[in-house]
Amino acid sequence: MEKYPHSIWRCILLATLAAPLSAFALVGGAGVAPNTTGSPWSGVGSLSVGGSTFTGTLIAPGYVLTAAHVTAGADISSISFQVNAGTSYAIAASQVFVNPGYTGNASGNVAGDPSVHADLAIIKLASVVSADVPVYSLYTGNLQSKDLTFVSFAGSVATKKTGENRADVLFSDAAGIKQTYLFDYDGPDLATNRIGANIAVNGTLGANREASLVSGDSGSSAFIKVGGQWQLAGINTFEAMFSAGPTISGQYGTGGGGIVLSSYSSWINSVVATPVPEPETWLMFLVGLGLLGGLRGRKELAPTTPQGANDA
């Protein structure tokens, strides 16, 4: 863990973000994003699992990244990914790869870290998406204090919301490898700041930007913009409640977090048939094809630390 003493986590409550309660579960933020071909988020789709709807993100034309606890125990026939990019169509899942380090609990974590590590699954689709749908490269930098842009379908097949928050804290494993990020949901003043000193830099990102996670947002995307390109930095997996309250999801003073993808890039690349490329690799590929000229400009809250978090 970086930046703050772990005494601050003694009364954090965590829950995985399964069992969507309603459509548009992401709270705050910029609101509904259009389902158009030109949308930067058209490679983020709704993920149907056993009759519930979550979020998945394309990391290759036939592979989707999401949270492991979303797919755990689900029959493969109940899983499909819906593309919403101008036209909408669903593609069935053919295989699910769960990260081998995923246990669904916080056992073995460094003291003070109540988060669940390795909560990632890759879904292989029965066919690839059309060529006009983007796939996303992985962000490999340090997430500490970076602004994250969220995209979530939570509970809706066709409507996605976006919003932002800041990666306030990173939790590491015993080897020092970054595993998860945590943020708080700041209101219009510092009264609901839960992480760090009550100074402006730790406060809200502002109206129509600051957002947080609630039940149903599992598997939603966390992006960082680098050199004009959106890179996938994290997969959102849990919500957080702090000792100072409140204890109701989605209110200012709560928070959430997810998985740091840079620490899992080797596993992701080993699963995907064609390794997830760095942005420069895509650029070289497009140049080689002469295409550059055509480019345009289940929720259960359980007290953690020391008890740990439980899957819903």
Short mmCIF file of C-alpha atoms in Angstrom, two decimals:
data_model
loop_
_atom_site.label_atom_id
_atom_site.label_comp_id
_atom_site.label_asym_id
_atom_site.label_seq_id
_atom_site.Cartn_x
_atom_site.Cartn_y
_atom_site.Cartn_z
CA MET A 1 0.00 0.00 0.00
CA GLU A 2 1.23 3.49 -0.79
CA LYS A 3 0.68 6.98 0.52
CA TYR A 4 -1.40 6.40 3.68
CA PRO A 5 -0.85 4.44 6.93
CA HIS A 6 -2.84 1.24 7.11
CA SER A 7 -4.57 2.30 10.32
CA ILE A 8 -7.00 4.13 8.02
CA TRP A 9 -8.29 0.77 6.68
CA ARG A 10 -9.27 -0.79 9.99
CA CYS A 11 -12.95 -0.20 9.48
CA ILE A 12 -13.29 -0.36 5.70
CA LEU A 13 -16.06 -2.56 4.39
CA LEU A 14 -15.72 -4.06 0.93
CA ALA A 15 -18.12 -5.89 -1.35
CA THR A 16 -17.86 -7.26 -4.84
CA LEU A 17 -20.11 -5.49 -7.32
CA ALA A 18 -22.25 -8.34 -8.55
CA ALA A 19 -26.06 -8.64 -8.57
CA PRO A 20 -27.02 -5.43 -10.38
CA LEU A 21 -29.84 -3.61 -8.62
CA SER A 22 -30.84 -1.28 -11.45
CA ALA A 23 -29.79 0.06 -14.80
CA PHE A 24 -27.15 2.77 -14.97
CA ALA A 25 -25.64 1.75 -11.64
CA LEU A 26 -22.56 4.00 -11.94
CA VAL A 27 -23.34 7.03 -9.73
CA GLY A 28 -22.36 10.61 -10.56
CA GLY A 29 -20.17 11.25 -13.55
CA ALA A 30 -21.01 12.49 -17.02
CA GLY A 31 -24.13 10.42 -17.55
CA VAL A 32 -25.11 8.30 -20.55
CA ALA A 33 -22.63 7.93 -23.42
CA PRO A 34 -23.82 7.46 -27.02
CA ASN A 35 -23.66 4.08 -28.73
CA THR A 36 -22.09 5.35 -31.94
CA THR A 37 -19.32 4.01 -34.15
CA GLY A 38 -17.23 7.09 -33.41
CA SER A 39 -17.55 6.78 -29.64
CA PRO A 40 -14.24 6.07 -27.90
CA TRP A 41 -16.15 3.57 -25.75
CA SER A 42 -17.64 1.43 -28.53
CA GLY A 43 -15.22 -1.36 -27.60
CA VAL A 44 -16.86 -1.57 -24.16
CA GLY A 45 -19.98 -3.73 -24.25
CA SER A 46 -22.66 -5.20 -22.07
CA LEU A 47 -21.92 -8.66 -20.72
CA SER A 48 -24.82 -10.98 -20.06
CA VAL A 49 -24.11 -13.68 -17.47
CA GLY A 50 -26.89 -15.96 -16.28
CA GLY A 51 -29.56 -13.33 -16.87
CA SER A 52 -27.70 -10.44 -15.20
CA THR A 53 -25.90 -7.70 -17.11
CA PHE A 54 -22.40 -6.45 -16.36
CA THR A 55 -19.59 -4.91 -18.42
CA GLY A 56 -16.82 -6.32 -20.58
CA THR A 57 -14.02 -4.62 -22.53
CA LEU A 58 -12.43 -5.79 -25.77
CA ILE A 59 -8.69 -6.40 -25.49
CA ALA A 60 -8.52 -8.20 -28.85
CA PRO A 61 -11.15 -8.71 -31.61
CA GLY A 62 -12.32 -11.98 -30.03
CA TYR A 63 -11.47 -11.50 -26.35
CA VAL A 64 -13.23 -9.61 -23.55
CA LEU A 65 -11.83 -8.72 -20.12
CA THR A 66 -14.08 -8.55 -17.05
CA ALA A 67 -14.16 -9.48 -13.34
CA ALA A 68 -13.70 -13.11 -12.34
CA HIS A 69 -16.46 -13.09 -9.74
CA VAL A 70 -18.95 -12.12 -12.47
CA THR A 71 -18.34 -15.34 -14.40
CA ALA A 72 -17.51 -17.70 -11.51
CA GLY A 73 -19.73 -20.77 -11.66
CA ALA A 74 -21.71 -19.55 -14.68
CA ASP A 75 -22.63 -21.93 -17.48
CA ILE A 76 -20.80 -20.94 -20.65
CA SER A 77 -24.08 -21.03 -22.58
CA SER A 78 -25.42 -18.22 -20.37
CA ILE A 79 -22.62 -15.78 -21.27
CA SER A 80 -22.68 -13.38 -24.22
CA PHE A 81 -21.13 -10.04 -25.13
CA GLN A 82 -23.18 -7.33 -26.84
CA VAL A 83 -21.49 -4.78 -29.06
CA ASN A 84 -23.19 -1.37 -29.12
CA ALA A 85 -21.35 0.61 -31.79
CA GLY A 86 -23.85 2.15 -34.17
CA THR A 87 -25.40 -1.25 -34.75
CA SER A 88 -25.88 -3.72 -31.91
CA TYR A 89 -25.26 -7.45 -31.98
CA ALA A 90 -24.46 -10.16 -29.45
CA ILE A 91 -21.69 -12.77 -29.63
CA ALA A 92 -21.76 -15.92 -27.53
CA ALA A 93 -18.86 -16.88 -25.29
CA SER A 94 -16.92 -20.00 -26.21
CA GLN A 95 -14.48 -20.19 -23.29
CA VAL A 96 -13.73 -18.43 -19.99
CA PHE A 97 -10.24 -18.07 -18.51
CA VAL A 98 -10.14 -17.09 -14.82
CA ASN A 99 -6.86 -15.80 -13.47
CA PRO A 100 -5.23 -18.67 -11.57
CA GLY A 101 -4.44 -16.41 -8.62
CA TYR A 102 -8.10 -15.58 -7.96
CA THR A 103 -9.38 -16.98 -4.67
CA GLY A 104 -12.38 -14.73 -4.00
CA ASN A 105 -11.02 -13.67 -0.61
CA ALA A 106 -8.27 -11.57 0.94
CA SER A 107 -6.37 -14.39 2.63
CA GLY A 108 -2.63 -14.06 2.25
CA ASN A 109 -2.73 -10.29 1.72
CA VAL A 110 -0.26 -7.94 3.34
CA ALA A 111 -1.63 -6.59 6.64
CA GLY A 112 -3.97 -3.68 6.04
CA ASP A 113 -5.04 -4.77 2.54
CA PRO A 114 -8.67 -5.97 2.56
CA SER A 115 -9.07 -6.15 -1.24
CA VAL A 116 -9.48 -9.29 -3.36
CA HIS A 117 -6.58 -9.76 -5.78
CA ALA A 118 -6.54 -11.31 -9.28
CA ASP A 119 -10.29 -10.79 -9.78
CA LEU A 120 -10.00 -11.06 -13.56
CA ALA A 121 -11.51 -13.25 -16.27
CA ILE A 122 -10.98 -13.28 -20.02
CA ILE A 123 -13.87 -14.41 -22.19
CA LYS A 124 -13.09 -15.86 -25.59
CA LEU A 125 -15.90 -15.07 -28.02
CA ALA A 126 -17.32 -17.53 -30.52
CA SER A 127 -16.48 -15.04 -33.29
CA VAL A 128 -14.59 -11.78 -33.61
CA VAL A 129 -16.19 -8.35 -33.58
CA SER A 130 -16.40 -6.31 -36.78
CA ALA A 131 -13.36 -4.32 -37.86
CA ASP A 132 -14.89 -0.95 -36.95
CA VAL A 133 -15.06 -1.81 -33.23
CA PRO A 134 -11.97 -0.74 -31.27
CA VAL A 135 -9.94 -2.92 -28.94
CA TYR A 136 -7.86 -1.41 -26.16
CA SER A 137 -4.20 -1.67 -25.27
CA LEU A 138 -3.12 -1.90 -21.64
CA TYR A 139 -1.83 1.01 -19.58
CA THR A 140 1.54 0.02 -18.11
CA GLY A 141 2.38 3.09 -16.01
CA ASN A 142 1.90 3.81 -12.32
CA LEU A 143 -1.75 4.40 -11.35
CA GLN A 144 -1.01 6.27 -8.13
CA SER A 145 -3.07 9.52 -8.07
CA LYS A 146 -4.03 9.15 -11.74
CA ASP A 147 -7.47 10.18 -12.96
CA LEU A 148 -9.46 7.15 -14.10
CA THR A 149 -12.38 7.27 -16.53
CA PHE A 150 -15.03 4.61 -15.88
CA VAL A 151 -17.36 3.03 -18.43
CA SER A 152 -20.16 0.78 -17.19
CA PHE A 153 -23.28 -0.93 -18.54
CA ALA A 154 -24.34 -2.24 -15.08
CA GLY A 155 -27.83 -3.70 -15.40
CA SER A 156 -28.46 -2.41 -18.93
CA VAL A 157 -27.96 -4.22 -22.22
CA ALA A 158 -27.70 -1.07 -24.31
CA THR A 159 -27.06 1.97 -22.10
CA LYS A 160 -23.64 2.84 -20.70
CA LYS A 161 -22.56 5.55 -18.28
CA THR A 162 -19.21 7.22 -17.79
CA GLY A 163 -17.57 9.06 -14.93
CA GLU A 164 -14.20 9.66 -13.28
CA ASN A 165 -12.32 9.29 -10.04
CA ARG A 166 -8.75 9.32 -8.80
CA ALA A 167 -6.68 6.29 -7.78
CA ASP A 168 -5.99 7.43 -4.20
CA VAL A 169 -4.31 4.28 -2.89
CA LEU A 170 -2.58 1.26 -4.43
CA PHE A 171 -2.37 -2.03 -2.54
CA SER A 172 0.60 -4.31 -3.23
CA ASP A 173 1.24 -7.98 -2.52
CA ALA A 174 4.11 -9.33 -0.40
CA ALA A 175 6.43 -9.09 -3.41
CA GLY A 176 5.65 -5.40 -3.84
CA ILE A 177 3.60 -5.89 -7.03
CA LYS A 178 0.65 -3.52 -7.33
CA GLN A 179 -2.62 -5.43 -7.14
CA THR A 180 -5.59 -3.14 -6.54
CA TYR A 181 -6.53 0.53 -6.45
CA LEU A 182 -8.92 2.30 -4.09
CA PHE A 183 -10.70 5.66 -4.33
CA ASP A 184 -13.28 7.61 -2.37
CA TYR A 185 -16.39 9.36 -3.71
CA ASP A 186 -16.04 13.03 -2.82
CA GLY A 187 -18.96 15.40 -2.52
CA PRO A 188 -18.98 19.11 -3.32
CA ASP A 189 -17.01 19.93 -0.17
CA LEU A 190 -14.32 18.17 1.86
CA ALA A 191 -16.76 16.88 4.48
CA THR A 192 -17.02 13.59 2.59
CA ASN A 193 -13.31 13.17 1.85
CA ARG A 194 -12.24 9.81 3.26
CA ILE A 195 -8.66 9.42 2.03
CA GLY A 196 -5.85 11.85 2.76
CA ALA A 197 -5.79 15.31 4.27
CA ASN A 198 -8.74 17.64 3.80
CA ILE A 199 -7.15 19.72 1.08
CA ALA A 200 -8.43 20.56 -2.38
CA VAL A 201 -6.27 18.04 -4.21
CA ASN A 202 -7.99 15.22 -2.29
CA GLY A 203 -11.47 16.55 -3.01
CA THR A 204 -13.93 16.11 -5.86
CA LEU A 205 -13.02 16.21 -9.54
CA GLY A 206 -16.15 18.29 -10.00
CA ALA A 207 -19.74 18.02 -11.14
CA ASN A 208 -20.30 15.75 -14.15
CA ARG A 209 -16.91 14.11 -13.51
CA GLU A 210 -16.67 12.59 -10.00
CA ALA A 211 -18.26 9.14 -9.99
CA SER A 212 -18.30 5.93 -7.98
CA LEU A 213 -19.31 2.29 -8.16
CA VAL A 214 -22.31 0.48 -6.77
CA SER A 215 -23.78 -2.98 -7.11
CA GLY A 216 -23.74 -4.11 -10.74
CA ASP A 217 -20.62 -2.24 -11.83
CA SER A 218 -18.43 -5.34 -11.68
CA GLY A 219 -16.21 -5.71 -14.71
CA SER A 220 -16.57 -2.08 -15.72
CA SER A 221 -13.60 -0.35 -17.31
CA ALA A 222 -11.10 2.13 -15.89
CA PHE A 223 -9.25 4.04 -18.61
CA ILE A 224 -6.36 6.48 -18.76
CA LYS A 225 -5.73 8.71 -21.79
CA VAL A 226 -2.13 8.62 -23.01
CA GLY A 227 -0.99 10.54 -26.06
CA GLY A 228 -4.55 10.94 -27.29
CA GLN A 229 -5.35 7.23 -26.91
CA TRP A 230 -7.51 5.58 -24.27
CA GLN A 231 -5.69 2.72 -22.58
CA LEU A 232 -7.29 0.18 -20.27
CA ALA A 233 -5.77 0.60 -16.81
CA GLY A 234 -8.12 -1.31 -14.52
CA ILE A 235 -11.19 -3.48 -14.11
CA ASN A 236 -13.55 -2.29 -11.37
CA THR A 237 -14.43 -5.03 -8.90
CA PHE A 238 -15.53 -3.68 -5.50
CA GLU A 239 -17.18 -0.87 -3.61
CA ALA A 240 -15.89 0.48 -0.31
CA MET A 241 -17.41 1.94 2.83
CA PHE A 242 -15.35 3.70 5.48
CA SER A 243 -15.61 3.92 9.25
CA ALA A 244 -16.77 7.55 9.08
CA GLY A 245 -19.79 6.47 6.99
CA PRO A 246 -22.13 6.49 5.27
CA THR A 247 -23.11 2.84 4.95
CA ILE A 248 -25.45 3.25 1.98
CA SER A 249 -24.10 2.48 -1.50
CA GLY A 250 -23.54 5.35 -3.89
CA GLN A 251 -23.51 8.17 -1.37
CA TYR A 252 -20.72 10.69 -1.02
CA GLY A 253 -18.16 9.35 1.42
CA THR A 254 -18.24 5.80 0.03
CA GLY A 255 -15.85 4.55 -2.63
CA GLY A 256 -14.63 1.65 -4.71
CA GLY A 257 -11.75 0.14 -6.59
CA GLY A 258 -10.48 -2.60 -8.83
CA ILE A 259 -7.59 -4.54 -10.34
CA VAL A 260 -4.34 -2.93 -11.57
CA LEU A 261 -4.00 -4.46 -15.04
CA SER A 262 -0.34 -3.67 -15.62
CA SER A 263 0.54 -6.33 -13.05
CA TYR A 264 -1.41 -8.95 -15.01
CA SER A 265 -0.29 -8.14 -18.55
CA SER A 266 1.79 -11.33 -18.87
CA TRP A 267 -1.17 -13.51 -18.00
CA ILE A 268 -3.49 -11.53 -20.28
CA ASN A 269 -1.09 -11.84 -23.21
CA SER A 270 -0.65 -15.57 -22.57
CA VAL A 271 -4.41 -16.12 -22.89
CA VAL A 272 -5.12 -13.91 -25.87
CA ALA A 273 -4.12 -15.59 -29.12
CA THR A 274 -2.50 -12.42 -30.43
CA PRO A 275 -0.77 -10.53 -27.57
CA VAL A 276 -2.49 -7.33 -26.49
CA PRO A 277 -0.39 -4.70 -28.32
CA GLU A 278 1.14 -1.53 -27.05
CA PRO A 279 -0.18 1.56 -28.91
CA GLU A 280 3.01 1.76 -30.98
CA THR A 281 2.43 -1.80 -32.21
CA TRP A 282 -1.02 -0.92 -33.50
CA LEU A 283 0.42 2.16 -35.18
CA MET A 284 3.06 0.10 -36.99
CA PHE A 285 0.41 -2.39 -38.02
CA LEU A 286 -1.77 0.34 -39.50
CA VAL A 287 1.14 1.92 -41.32
CA GLY A 288 2.00 -1.46 -42.79
CA LEU A 289 -1.52 -1.76 -44.16
CA GLY A 290 -1.55 1.78 -45.48
CA LEU A 291 -4.57 2.66 -43.35
CA LEU A 292 -3.41 5.74 -41.49
CA GLY A 293 -4.84 8.13 -44.06
CA GLY A 294 -8.29 6.77 -43.38
CA LEU A 295 -8.14 7.34 -39.64
CA ARG A 296 -10.06 10.17 -38.08
CA GLY A 297 -7.95 12.84 -36.29
CA ARG A 298 -24.05 -10.13 -5.73
CA LYS A 299 -23.57 -7.78 -3.12
CA GLU A 300 -22.87 -8.68 0.55
CA LEU A 301 -21.08 -6.21 2.77
CA ALA A 302 -18.71 -7.91 5.16
CA PRO A 303 -16.35 -6.13 7.52
CA THR A 304 -12.76 -6.48 6.49
CA THR A 305 -9.40 -6.02 8.10
CA PRO A 306 -9.00 -8.26 9.82
CA GLN A 307 -11.98 -10.30 8.59
CA GLY A 308 -11.54 -9.79 4.82
CA ALA A 309 -14.00 -9.44 1.94
CA ASN A 310 -16.49 -11.98 0.65
CA ASP A 311 -17.86 -12.59 -2.80
CA ALA A 312 -21.53 -12.04 -3.29
#
